mmCIF file of C-alpha atoms in Angstrom:
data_model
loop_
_atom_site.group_PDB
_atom_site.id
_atom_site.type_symbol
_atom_site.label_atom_id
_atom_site.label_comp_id
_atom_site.label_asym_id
_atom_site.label_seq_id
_atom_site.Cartn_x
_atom_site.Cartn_y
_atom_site.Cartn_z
ATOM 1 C CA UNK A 280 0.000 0.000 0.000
ATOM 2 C CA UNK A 281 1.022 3.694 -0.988
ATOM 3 C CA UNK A 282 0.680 6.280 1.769
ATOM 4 C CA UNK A 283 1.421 10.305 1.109
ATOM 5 C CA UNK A 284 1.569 13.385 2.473
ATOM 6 C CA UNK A 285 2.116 17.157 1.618
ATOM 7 C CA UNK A 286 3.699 19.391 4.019
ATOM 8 C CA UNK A 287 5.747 22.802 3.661
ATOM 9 C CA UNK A 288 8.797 23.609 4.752
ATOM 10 C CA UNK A 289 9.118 25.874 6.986
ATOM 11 C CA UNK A 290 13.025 26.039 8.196
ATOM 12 C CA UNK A 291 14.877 29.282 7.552
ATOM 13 C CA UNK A 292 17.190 27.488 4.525
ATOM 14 C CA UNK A 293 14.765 24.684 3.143
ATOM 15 C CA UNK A 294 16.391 21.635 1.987
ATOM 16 C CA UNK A 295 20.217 21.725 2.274
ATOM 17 C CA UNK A 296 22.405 19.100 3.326
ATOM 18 C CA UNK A 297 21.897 18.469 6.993
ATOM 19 C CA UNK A 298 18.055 18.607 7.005
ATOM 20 C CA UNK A 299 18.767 16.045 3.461
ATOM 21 C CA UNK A 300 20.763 13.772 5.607
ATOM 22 C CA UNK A 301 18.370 13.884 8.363
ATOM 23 C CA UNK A 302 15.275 12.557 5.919
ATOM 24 C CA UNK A 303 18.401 9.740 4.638
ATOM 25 C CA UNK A 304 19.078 8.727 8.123
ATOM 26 C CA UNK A 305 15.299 8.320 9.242
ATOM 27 C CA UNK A 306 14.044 6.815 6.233
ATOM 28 C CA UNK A 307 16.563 4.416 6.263
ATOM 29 C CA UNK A 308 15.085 3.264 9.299
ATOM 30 C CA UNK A 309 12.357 1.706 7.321
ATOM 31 C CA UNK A 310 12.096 -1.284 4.983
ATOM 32 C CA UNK A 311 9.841 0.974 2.232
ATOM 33 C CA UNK A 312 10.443 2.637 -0.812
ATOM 34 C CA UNK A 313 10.305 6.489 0.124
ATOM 35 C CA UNK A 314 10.051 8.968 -2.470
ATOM 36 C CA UNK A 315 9.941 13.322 -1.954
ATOM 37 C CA UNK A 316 8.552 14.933 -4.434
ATOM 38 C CA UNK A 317 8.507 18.817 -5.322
ATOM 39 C CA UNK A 318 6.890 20.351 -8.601
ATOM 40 C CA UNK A 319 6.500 17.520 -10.502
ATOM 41 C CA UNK A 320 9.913 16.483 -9.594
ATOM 42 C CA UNK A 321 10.851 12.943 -7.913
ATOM 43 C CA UNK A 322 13.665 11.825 -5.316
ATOM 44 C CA UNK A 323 14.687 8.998 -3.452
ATOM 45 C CA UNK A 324 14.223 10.002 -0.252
ATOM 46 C CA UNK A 325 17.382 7.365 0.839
ATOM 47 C CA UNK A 326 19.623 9.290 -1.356
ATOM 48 C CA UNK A 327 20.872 12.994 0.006
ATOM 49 C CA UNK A 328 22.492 13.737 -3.053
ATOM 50 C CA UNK A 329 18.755 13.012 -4.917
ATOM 51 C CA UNK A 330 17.026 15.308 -2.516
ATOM 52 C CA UNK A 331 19.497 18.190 -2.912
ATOM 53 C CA UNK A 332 19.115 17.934 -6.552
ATOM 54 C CA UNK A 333 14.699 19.258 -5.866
ATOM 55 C CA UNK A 334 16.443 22.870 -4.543
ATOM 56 C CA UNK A 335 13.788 23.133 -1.829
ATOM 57 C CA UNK A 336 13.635 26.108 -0.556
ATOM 58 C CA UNK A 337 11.797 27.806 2.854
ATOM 59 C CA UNK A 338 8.048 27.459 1.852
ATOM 60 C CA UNK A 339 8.099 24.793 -1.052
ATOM 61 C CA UNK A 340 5.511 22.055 -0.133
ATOM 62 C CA UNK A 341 6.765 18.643 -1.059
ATOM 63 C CA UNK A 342 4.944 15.174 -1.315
ATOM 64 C CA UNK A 343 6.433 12.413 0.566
ATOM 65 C CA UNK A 344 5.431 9.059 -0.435
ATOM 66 C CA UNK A 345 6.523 5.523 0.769
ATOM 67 C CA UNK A 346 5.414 2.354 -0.188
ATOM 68 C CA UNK A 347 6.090 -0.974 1.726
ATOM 69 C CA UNK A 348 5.240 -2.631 5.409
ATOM 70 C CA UNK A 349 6.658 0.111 7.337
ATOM 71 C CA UNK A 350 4.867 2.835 4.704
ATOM 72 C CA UNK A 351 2.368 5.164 7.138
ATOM 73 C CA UNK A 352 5.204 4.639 10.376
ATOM 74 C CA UNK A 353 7.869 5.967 7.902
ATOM 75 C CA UNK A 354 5.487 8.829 6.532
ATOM 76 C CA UNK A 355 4.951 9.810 10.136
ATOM 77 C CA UNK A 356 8.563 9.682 11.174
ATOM 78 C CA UNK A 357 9.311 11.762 8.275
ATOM 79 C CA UNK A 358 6.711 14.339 8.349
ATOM 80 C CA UNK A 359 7.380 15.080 12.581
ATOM 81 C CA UNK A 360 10.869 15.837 11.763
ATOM 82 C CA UNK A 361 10.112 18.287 8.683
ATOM 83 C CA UNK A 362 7.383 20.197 11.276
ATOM 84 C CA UNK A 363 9.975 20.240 13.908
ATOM 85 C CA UNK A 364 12.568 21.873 11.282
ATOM 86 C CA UNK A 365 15.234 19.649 11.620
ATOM 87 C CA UNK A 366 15.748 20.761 15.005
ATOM 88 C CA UNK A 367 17.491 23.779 13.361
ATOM 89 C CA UNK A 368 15.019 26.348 15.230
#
């Protein structure tokens, strides 16, 4: 089963590489597939060097999708880290 979810992001820089690795090191966690996706745009959400590669920037809203046994757990982990900005703030 697919799960998704939009959210914005809301940290100061957006996506750079700390808040990248971050997503890599919690989704990695999980046995699914995990995808971000921003305008039409699609990363592997395991791969930093994929997620740099969307330039998301303070106020883009991304999709995050994962598919797999762990799916809605992973969505959850992903999406409580992205509201609490990475812990940059």
């Amino acid at each position: 089963m697919v799960f998704q979810k939009e959210i914005k992001i809301t940290n100061k820089i957006g996506l750079h590489t700390r808040p990248a690795s971050l997503i890599v090191e919690v989704a990695n966690k999980f046995k699914s597939k995990i995808w971000i996706e921003k305008d039409g745009q699609v990363a592997n959400g395991k791969s930093v060097m994929s997620l740099l590669l969307l330039c998301v920037e303070k106020g883009s809203i991304i999709k995050i999708k994962a598919e797999g046994p762990d799916a809605q757990k992973a969505i959850e982990a992903l999406v409580k880290i992205i509201k609490d900005k990475f812990g940059e703030e």
